[in-house]
Short mmCIF file of C-alpha atoms in Angstrom, two decimals:
data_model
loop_
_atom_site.label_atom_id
_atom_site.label_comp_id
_atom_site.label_asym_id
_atom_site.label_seq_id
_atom_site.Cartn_x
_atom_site.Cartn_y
_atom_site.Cartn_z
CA UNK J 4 -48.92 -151.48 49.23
CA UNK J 5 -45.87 -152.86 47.37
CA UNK J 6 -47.20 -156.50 47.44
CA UNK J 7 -50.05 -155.13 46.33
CA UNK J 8 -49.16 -153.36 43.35
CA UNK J 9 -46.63 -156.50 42.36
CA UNK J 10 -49.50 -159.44 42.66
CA UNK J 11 -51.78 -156.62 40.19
CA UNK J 12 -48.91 -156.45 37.91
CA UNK J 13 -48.39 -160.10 38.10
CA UNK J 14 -51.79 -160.56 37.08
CA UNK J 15 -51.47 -157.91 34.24
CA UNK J 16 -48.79 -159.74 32.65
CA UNK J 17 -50.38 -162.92 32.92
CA UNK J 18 -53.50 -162.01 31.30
CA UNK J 19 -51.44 -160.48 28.49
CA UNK J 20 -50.00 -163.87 27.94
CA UNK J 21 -53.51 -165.20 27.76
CA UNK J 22 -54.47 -163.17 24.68
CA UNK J 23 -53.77 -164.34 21.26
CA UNK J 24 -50.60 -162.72 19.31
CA UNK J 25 -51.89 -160.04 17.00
CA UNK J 26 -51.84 -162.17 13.89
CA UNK J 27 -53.89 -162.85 10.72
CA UNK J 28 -53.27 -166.75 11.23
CA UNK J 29 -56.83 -168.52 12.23
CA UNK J 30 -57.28 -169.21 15.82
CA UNK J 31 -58.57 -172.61 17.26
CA UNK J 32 -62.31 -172.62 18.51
CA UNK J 33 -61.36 -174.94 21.18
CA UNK J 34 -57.82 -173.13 23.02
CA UNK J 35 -58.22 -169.78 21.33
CA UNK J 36 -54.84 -170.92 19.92
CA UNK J 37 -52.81 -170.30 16.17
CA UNK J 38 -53.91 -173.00 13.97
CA UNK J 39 -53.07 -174.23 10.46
CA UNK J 40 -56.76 -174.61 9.84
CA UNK J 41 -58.41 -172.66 7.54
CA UNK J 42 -61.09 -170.90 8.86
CA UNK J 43 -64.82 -172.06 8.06
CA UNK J 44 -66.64 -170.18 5.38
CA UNK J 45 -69.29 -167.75 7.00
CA UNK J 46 -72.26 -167.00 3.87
CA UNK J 47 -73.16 -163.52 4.70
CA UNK J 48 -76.78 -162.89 4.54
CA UNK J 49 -78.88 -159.70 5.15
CA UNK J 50 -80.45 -158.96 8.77
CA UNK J 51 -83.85 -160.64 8.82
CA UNK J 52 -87.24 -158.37 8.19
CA UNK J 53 -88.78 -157.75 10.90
CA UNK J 54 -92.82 -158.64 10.88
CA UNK J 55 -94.68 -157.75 13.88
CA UNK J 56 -97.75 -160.23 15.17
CA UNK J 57 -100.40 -157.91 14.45
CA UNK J 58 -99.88 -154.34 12.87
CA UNK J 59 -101.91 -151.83 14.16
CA UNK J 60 -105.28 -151.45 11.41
CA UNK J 61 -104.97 -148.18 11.28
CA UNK J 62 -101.58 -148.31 9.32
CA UNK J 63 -102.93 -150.77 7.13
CA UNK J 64 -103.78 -149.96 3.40
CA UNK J 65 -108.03 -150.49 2.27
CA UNK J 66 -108.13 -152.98 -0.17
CA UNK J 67 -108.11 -152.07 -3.89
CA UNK J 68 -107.02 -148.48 -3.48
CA UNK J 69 -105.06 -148.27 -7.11
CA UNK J 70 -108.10 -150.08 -8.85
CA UNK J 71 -110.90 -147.96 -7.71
CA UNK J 72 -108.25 -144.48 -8.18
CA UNK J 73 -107.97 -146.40 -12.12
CA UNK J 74 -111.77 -146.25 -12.20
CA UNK J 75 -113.72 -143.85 -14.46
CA UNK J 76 -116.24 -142.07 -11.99
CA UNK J 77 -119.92 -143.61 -12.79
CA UNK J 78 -121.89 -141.26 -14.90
CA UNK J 79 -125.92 -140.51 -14.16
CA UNK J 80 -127.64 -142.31 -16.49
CA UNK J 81 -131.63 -142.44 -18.44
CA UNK J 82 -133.59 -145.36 -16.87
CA UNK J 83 -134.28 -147.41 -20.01
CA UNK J 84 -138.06 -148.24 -20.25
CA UNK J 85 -139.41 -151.25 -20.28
CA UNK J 86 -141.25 -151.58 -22.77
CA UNK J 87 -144.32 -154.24 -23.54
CA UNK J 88 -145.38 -156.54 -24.45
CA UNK J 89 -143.83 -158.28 -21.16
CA UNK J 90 -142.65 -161.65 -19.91
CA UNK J 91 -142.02 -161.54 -16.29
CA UNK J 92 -140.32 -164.19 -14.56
CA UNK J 93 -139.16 -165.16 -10.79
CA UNK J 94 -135.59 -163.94 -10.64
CA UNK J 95 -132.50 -165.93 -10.38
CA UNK J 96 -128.84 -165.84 -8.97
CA UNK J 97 -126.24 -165.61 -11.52
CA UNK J 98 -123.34 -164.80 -9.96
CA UNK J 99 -120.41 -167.25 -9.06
CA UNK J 100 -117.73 -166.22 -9.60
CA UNK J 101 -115.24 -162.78 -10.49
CA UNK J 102 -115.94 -162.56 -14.04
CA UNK J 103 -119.70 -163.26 -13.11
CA UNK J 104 -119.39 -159.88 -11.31
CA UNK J 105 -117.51 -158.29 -13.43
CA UNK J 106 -119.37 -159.26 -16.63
CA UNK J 107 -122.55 -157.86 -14.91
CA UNK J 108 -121.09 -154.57 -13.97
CA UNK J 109 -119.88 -154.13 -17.77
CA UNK J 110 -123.17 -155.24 -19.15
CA UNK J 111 -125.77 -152.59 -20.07
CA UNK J 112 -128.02 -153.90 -16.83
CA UNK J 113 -125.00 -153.23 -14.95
CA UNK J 114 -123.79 -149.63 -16.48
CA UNK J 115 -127.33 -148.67 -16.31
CA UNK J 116 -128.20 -149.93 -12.67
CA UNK J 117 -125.06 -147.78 -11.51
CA UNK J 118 -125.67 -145.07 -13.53
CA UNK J 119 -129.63 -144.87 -11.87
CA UNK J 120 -127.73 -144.91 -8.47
CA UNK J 121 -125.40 -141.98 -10.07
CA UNK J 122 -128.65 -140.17 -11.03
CA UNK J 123 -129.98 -140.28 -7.36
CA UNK J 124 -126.94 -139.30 -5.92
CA UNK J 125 -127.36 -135.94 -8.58
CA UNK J 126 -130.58 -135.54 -7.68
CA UNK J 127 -130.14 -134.09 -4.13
CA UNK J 128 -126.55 -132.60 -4.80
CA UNK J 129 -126.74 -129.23 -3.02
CA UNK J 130 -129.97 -130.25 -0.95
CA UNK J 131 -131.10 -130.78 2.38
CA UNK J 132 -133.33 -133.53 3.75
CA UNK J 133 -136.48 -130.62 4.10
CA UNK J 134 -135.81 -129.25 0.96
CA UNK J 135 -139.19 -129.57 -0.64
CA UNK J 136 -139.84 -132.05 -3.80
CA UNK J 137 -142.23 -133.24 -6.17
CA UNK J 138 -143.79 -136.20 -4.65
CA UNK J 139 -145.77 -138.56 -6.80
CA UNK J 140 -148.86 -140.65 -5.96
CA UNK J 141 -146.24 -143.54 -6.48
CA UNK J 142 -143.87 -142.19 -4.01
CA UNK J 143 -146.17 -141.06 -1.03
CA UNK J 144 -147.73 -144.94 -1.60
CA UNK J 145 -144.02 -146.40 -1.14
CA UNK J 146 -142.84 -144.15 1.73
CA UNK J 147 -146.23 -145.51 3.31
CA UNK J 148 -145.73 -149.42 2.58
CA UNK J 149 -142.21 -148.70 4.55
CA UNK J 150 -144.44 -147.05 7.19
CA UNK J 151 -146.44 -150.08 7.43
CA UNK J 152 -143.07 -151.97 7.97
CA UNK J 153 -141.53 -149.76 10.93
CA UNK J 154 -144.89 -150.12 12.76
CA UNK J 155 -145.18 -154.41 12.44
CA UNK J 156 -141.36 -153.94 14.46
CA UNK J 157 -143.65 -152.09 17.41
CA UNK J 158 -145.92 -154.68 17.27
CA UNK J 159 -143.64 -158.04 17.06
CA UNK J 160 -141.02 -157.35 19.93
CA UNK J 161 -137.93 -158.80 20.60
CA UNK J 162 -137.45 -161.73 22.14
CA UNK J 163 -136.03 -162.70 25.22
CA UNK J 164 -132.23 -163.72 24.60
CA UNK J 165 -128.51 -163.05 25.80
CA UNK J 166 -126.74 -163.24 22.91
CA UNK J 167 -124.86 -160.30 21.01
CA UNK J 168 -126.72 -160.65 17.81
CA UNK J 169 -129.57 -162.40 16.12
CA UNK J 170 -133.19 -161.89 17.33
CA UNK J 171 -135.72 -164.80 16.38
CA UNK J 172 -137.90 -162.40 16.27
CA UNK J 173 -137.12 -161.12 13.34
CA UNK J 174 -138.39 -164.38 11.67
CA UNK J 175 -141.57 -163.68 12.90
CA UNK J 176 -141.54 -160.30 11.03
CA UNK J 177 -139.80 -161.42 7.72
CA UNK J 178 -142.58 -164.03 7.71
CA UNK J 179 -145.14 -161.26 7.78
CA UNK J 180 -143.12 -159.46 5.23
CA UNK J 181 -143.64 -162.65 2.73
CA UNK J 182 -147.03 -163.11 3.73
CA UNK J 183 -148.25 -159.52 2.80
CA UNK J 184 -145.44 -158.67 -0.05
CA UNK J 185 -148.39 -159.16 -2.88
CA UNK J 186 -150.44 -156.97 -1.27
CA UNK J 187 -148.30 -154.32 -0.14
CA UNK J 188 -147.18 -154.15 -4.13
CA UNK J 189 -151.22 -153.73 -5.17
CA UNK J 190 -151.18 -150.40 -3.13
CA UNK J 191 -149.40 -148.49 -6.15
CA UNK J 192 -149.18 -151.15 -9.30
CA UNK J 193 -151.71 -150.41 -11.89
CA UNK J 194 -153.90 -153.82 -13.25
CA UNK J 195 -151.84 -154.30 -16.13
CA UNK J 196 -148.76 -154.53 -14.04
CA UNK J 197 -150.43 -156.71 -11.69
CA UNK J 198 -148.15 -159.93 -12.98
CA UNK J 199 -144.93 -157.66 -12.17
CA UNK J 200 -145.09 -159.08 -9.25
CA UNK J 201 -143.52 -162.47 -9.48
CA UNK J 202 -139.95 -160.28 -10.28
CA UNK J 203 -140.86 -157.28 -7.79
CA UNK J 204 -141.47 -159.65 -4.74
CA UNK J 205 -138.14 -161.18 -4.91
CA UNK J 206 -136.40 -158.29 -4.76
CA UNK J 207 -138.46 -156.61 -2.23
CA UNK J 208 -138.03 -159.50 0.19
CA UNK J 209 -134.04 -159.64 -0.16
CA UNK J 210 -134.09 -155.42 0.85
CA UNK J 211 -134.54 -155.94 4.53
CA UNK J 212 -132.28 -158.62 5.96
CA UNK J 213 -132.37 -162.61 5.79
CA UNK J 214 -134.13 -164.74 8.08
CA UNK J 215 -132.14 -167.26 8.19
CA UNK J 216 -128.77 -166.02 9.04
CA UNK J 217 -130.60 -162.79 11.16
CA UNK J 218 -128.19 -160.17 9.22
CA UNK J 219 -128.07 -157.54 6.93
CA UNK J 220 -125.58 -155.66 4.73
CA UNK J 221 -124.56 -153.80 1.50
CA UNK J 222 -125.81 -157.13 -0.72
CA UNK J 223 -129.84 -156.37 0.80
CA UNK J 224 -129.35 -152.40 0.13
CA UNK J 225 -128.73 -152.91 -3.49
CA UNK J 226 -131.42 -155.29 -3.78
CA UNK J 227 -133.44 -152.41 -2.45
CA UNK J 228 -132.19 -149.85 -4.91
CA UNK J 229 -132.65 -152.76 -7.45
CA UNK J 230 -136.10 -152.90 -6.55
CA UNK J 231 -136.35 -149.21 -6.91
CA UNK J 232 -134.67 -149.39 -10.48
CA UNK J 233 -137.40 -152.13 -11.38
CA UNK J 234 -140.06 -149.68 -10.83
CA UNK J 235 -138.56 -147.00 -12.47
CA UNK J 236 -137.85 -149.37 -15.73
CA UNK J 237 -141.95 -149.96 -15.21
CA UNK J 238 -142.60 -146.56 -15.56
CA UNK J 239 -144.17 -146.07 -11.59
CA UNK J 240 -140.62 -143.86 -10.74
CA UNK J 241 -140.18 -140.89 -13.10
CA UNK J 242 -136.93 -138.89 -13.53
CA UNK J 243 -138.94 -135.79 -11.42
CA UNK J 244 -139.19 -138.08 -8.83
CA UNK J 245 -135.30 -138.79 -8.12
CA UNK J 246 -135.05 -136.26 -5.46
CA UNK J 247 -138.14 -137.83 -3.60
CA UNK J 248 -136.84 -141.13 -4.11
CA UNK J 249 -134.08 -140.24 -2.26
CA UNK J 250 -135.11 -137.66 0.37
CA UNK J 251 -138.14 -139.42 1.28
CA UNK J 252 -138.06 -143.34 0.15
CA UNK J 253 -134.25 -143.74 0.99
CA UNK J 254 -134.52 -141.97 4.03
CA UNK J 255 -138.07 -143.82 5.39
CA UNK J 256 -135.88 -147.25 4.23
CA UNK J 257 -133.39 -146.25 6.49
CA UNK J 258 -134.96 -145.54 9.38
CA UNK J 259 -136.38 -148.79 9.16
CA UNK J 260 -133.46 -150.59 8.91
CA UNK J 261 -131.97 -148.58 11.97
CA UNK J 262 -134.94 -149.81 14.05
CA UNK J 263 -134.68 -153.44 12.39
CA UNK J 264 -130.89 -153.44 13.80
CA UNK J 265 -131.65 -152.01 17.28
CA UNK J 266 -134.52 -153.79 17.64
CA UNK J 267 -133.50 -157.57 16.25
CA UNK J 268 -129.97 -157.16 16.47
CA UNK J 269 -129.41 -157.76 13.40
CA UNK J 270 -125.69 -159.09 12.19
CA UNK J 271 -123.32 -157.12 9.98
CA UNK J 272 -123.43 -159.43 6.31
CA UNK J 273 -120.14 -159.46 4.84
CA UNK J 274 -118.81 -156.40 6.70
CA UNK J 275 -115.18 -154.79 5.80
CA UNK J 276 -114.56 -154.29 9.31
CA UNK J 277 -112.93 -151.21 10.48
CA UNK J 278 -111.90 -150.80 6.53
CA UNK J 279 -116.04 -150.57 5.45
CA UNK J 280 -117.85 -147.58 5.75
CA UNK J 281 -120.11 -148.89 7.94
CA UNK J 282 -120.68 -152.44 9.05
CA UNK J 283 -124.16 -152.23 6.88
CA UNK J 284 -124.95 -149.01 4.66
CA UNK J 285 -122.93 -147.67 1.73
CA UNK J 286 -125.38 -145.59 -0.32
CA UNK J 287 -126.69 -142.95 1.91
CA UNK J 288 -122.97 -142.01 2.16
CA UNK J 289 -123.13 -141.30 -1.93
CA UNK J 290 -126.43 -139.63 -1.46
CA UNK J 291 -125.17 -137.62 1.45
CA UNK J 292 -121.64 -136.52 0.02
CA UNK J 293 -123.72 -135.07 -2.97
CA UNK J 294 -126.10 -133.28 -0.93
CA UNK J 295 -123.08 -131.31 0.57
CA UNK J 296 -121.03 -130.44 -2.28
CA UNK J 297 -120.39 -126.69 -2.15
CA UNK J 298 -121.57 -126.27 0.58
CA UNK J 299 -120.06 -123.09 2.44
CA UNK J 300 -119.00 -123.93 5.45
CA UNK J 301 -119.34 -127.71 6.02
CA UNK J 302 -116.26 -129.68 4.71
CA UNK J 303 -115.44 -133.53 4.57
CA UNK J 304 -113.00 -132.47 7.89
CA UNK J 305 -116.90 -131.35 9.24
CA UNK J 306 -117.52 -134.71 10.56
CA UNK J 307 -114.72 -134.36 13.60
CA UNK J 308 -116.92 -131.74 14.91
CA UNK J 309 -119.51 -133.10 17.22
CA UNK J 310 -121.62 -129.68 17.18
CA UNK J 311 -122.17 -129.99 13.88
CA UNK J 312 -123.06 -133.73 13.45
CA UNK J 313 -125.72 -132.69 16.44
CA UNK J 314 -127.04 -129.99 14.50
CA UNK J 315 -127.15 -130.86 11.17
CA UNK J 316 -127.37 -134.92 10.93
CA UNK J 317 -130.82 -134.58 10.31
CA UNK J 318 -130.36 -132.59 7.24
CA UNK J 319 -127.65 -134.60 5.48
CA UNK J 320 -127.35 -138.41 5.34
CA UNK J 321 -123.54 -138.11 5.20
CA UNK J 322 -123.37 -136.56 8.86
CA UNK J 323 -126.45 -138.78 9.94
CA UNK J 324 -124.74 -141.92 8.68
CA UNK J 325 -121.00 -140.57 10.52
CA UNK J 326 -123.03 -139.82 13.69
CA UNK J 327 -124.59 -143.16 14.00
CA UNK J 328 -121.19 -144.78 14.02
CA UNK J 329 -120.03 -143.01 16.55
CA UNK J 330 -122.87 -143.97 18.61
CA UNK J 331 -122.89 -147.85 18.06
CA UNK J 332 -119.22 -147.82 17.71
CA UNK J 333 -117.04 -147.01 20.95
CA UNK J 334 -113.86 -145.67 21.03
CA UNK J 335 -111.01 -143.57 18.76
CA UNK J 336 -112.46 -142.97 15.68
CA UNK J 337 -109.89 -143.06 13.69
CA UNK J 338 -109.17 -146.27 14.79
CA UNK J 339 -112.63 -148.63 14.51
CA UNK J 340 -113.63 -146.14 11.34
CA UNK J 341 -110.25 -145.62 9.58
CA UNK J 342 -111.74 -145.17 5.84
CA UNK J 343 -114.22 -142.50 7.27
CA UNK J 344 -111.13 -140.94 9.02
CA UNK J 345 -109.27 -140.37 5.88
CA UNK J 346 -112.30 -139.34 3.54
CA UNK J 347 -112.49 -136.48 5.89
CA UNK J 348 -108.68 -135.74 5.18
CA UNK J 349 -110.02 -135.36 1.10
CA UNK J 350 -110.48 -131.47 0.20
CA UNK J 351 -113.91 -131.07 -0.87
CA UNK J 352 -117.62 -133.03 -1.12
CA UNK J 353 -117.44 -133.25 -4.83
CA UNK J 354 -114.38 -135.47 -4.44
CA UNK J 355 -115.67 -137.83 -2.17
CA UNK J 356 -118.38 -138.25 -3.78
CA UNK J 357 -116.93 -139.32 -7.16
CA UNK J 358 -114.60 -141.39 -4.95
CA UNK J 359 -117.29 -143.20 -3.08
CA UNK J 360 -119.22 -143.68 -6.34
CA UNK J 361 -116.47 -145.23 -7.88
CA UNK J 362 -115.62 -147.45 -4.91
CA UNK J 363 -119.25 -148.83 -4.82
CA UNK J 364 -118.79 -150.33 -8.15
CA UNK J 365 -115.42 -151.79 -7.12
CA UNK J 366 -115.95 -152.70 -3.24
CA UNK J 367 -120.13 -153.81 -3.55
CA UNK J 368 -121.12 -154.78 -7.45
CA UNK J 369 -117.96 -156.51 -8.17
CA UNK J 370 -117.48 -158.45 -4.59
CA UNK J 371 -118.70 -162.06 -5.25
CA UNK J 372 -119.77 -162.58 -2.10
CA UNK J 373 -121.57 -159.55 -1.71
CA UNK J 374 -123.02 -160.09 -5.01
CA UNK J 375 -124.03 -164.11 -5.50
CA UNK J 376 -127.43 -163.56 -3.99
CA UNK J 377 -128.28 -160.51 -6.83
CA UNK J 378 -131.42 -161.76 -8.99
CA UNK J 379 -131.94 -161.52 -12.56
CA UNK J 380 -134.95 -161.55 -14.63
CA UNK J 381 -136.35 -159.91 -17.78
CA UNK J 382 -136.31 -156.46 -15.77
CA UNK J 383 -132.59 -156.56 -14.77
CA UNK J 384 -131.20 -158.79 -17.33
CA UNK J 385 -128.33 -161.18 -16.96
CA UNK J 386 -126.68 -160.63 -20.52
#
């Protein structure tokens, strides 16, 4: 035990020669020595930031967010008649670049096209789908040329294929589409409108989709509400007929486009991803927030509750719209439809609608991309 406890203390004291004196004198790198060299110069910097690979989307911000809170809230606006004599012309892209987009929205085409999509959505604030409406010769006759269109996808089916997206059958039925667009206008314009249709046409045949690409998104829907806006500048689309326009030509337009998606497979155009709405609509949200505001019981937080979307989706776009996401869309909601997820977090209807309103004009009219295939012509002026 003795030799023991002498070799440990041997060992001690050995180990305390190793270490360096206590001494502010600079030590050798090499021997751990004193040295007369002065010590190299160490440039403190701070602790690098940390950046992860891939942040999780749902933390991320939506694009835009201070400019669309900075933007007035679109007002409802008169439809400007047009008046004769007229001078129609085939439409034309305008649009290249950023101030192209914005130099349209500013324009009076623009203020007034957004204010005609403000005057829908005011139209069928506080309304159900069933609520009845004045409906016009005009309107019945377009809710019927969209009929004729839902029934040529039963007859043209898909074809065979095993990819995710992209039909070729949907050729087959946008061809039909441009074969019979003439004569599906004759059904409802009067003879001295007749020539209309080298600017109505146009329009009509950007609404659904295009057939080269196979996809569809926000860019086709506003041609469709252009097309809308063109009729109502000719007079065929009255102010009385707003609420029809939306309750029974919006709603007939978007069941066909449902059934042109299932059916064809359609691609999203220009989607947002999990920060867009939806990977194709954006108006029958507007429409559908305004049909709920003060409502009693239903709130934006509404749409987490899958009795209600079951029971009431086929009174209100809004919920319609929320529960067709979750059934193409698998998963955490909150995670593949984050914007959605945080509308509902907003305190009433009236809100979200002035929000949504205002991030149309920001997020769809002024988007280039989105917006380089809009037409022109003497109805919708480029100014």
């Amino acid at each position: 035990m003795a030799d023991t406890s002498r070799i440990s203390t041997q060992e001690e004291q050995s180990s305390e020669e190793r270490r360096p004196p206590p001494s502010s004198a600079p030590l050798c790198r090499s021997c751990g020595g004193p040295t007369l060299c002065p010590p190299p110069t160490v440039e403190s910097c701070p602790p690098p930031v940390y950046r992860p690979l891939r942040a999780p989307a749902v933390n991320a911000p939506p694009p835009n967010t201070q400019s669309i809170i900075l933007t007035p809230v679109p007002q409802p606006l008169l439809v400007p008649p047009l008046t004769p004599p007229f001078s129609f012309e085939e439409p034309s892209k305008r649009i290249s670049s950023p101030n192209d987009a914005r130099r349209f929205v500013s324009s009076h085409s623009g203020v007034h096209f957004l204010g005609f999509v403000a005057a829908l959505s005011l139209s069928v604030r506080g309304h159900k789908l069933s609520d009845p409406c004045h409906t016009s010769e005009n309107v019945s006759a377009i809710v019927s040329l969209l009929q004729t269109l839902i029934d040529w996808v039963d007859e043209i089916p898909p074809a065979p294929m095993t990819s995710r997206y992209g039909n070729v059958a949907y050729r087959t039925w946008h061809e039909r589409l441009e074969n019979s667009a003439e004569s599906l206008h004759r059904g409802f314009l009067p003879e001295e409108l007749a020539s209309s249709t080298v600017e109505l046409v146009p329009y009509l045949l950007d609404s659904f989709g295009n057939s080269s690409r196979i996809d569809y998104g926000t860019g086709h829907e506003t041609n469709f509400a252009a097309w809308l806006y063109c009729l109502a500048r000719l007079g065929l689309l009255k102010e009385g007929d707003f609420h029809a326009v939306v309750t029974r030509i919006f709603v007939k337009y978007l069941d066909l486009m449902r059934k042109l998606q299932n059916v064809y497979s359609l691609e999203p155009a220009g989607s947002h991803g999990v920060w867009g709405l939806d990977d194709y609509h954006f108006l029958p949200f507007i429409f559908g927030s305004a049909q709920l505001i003060d409502h009693k019981y239903m709130k934006p937080k509404s749409i987490h509750n899958q009795d209600i979307l079951d029971n009431f989706s086929n009174e209100y776009l809004y919920l319609s719209c929320v529960a067709f996401v979750k059934k193409v869309k698998k998963g955490v909601f909150a995670e593949h439809s984050p914007m959605l997820d945080d509308i509902s977090g907003v305190p009433n209807w009236n809100k979200v609608n002035s929000g949504l309103l205002k991030m149309y004009k920001a997020e769809v009219l002024e988007k280039v991309p989105i917006m380089q295939h809009f037409l022109f012509g003497s109805i919708i002026k480029w100014e």
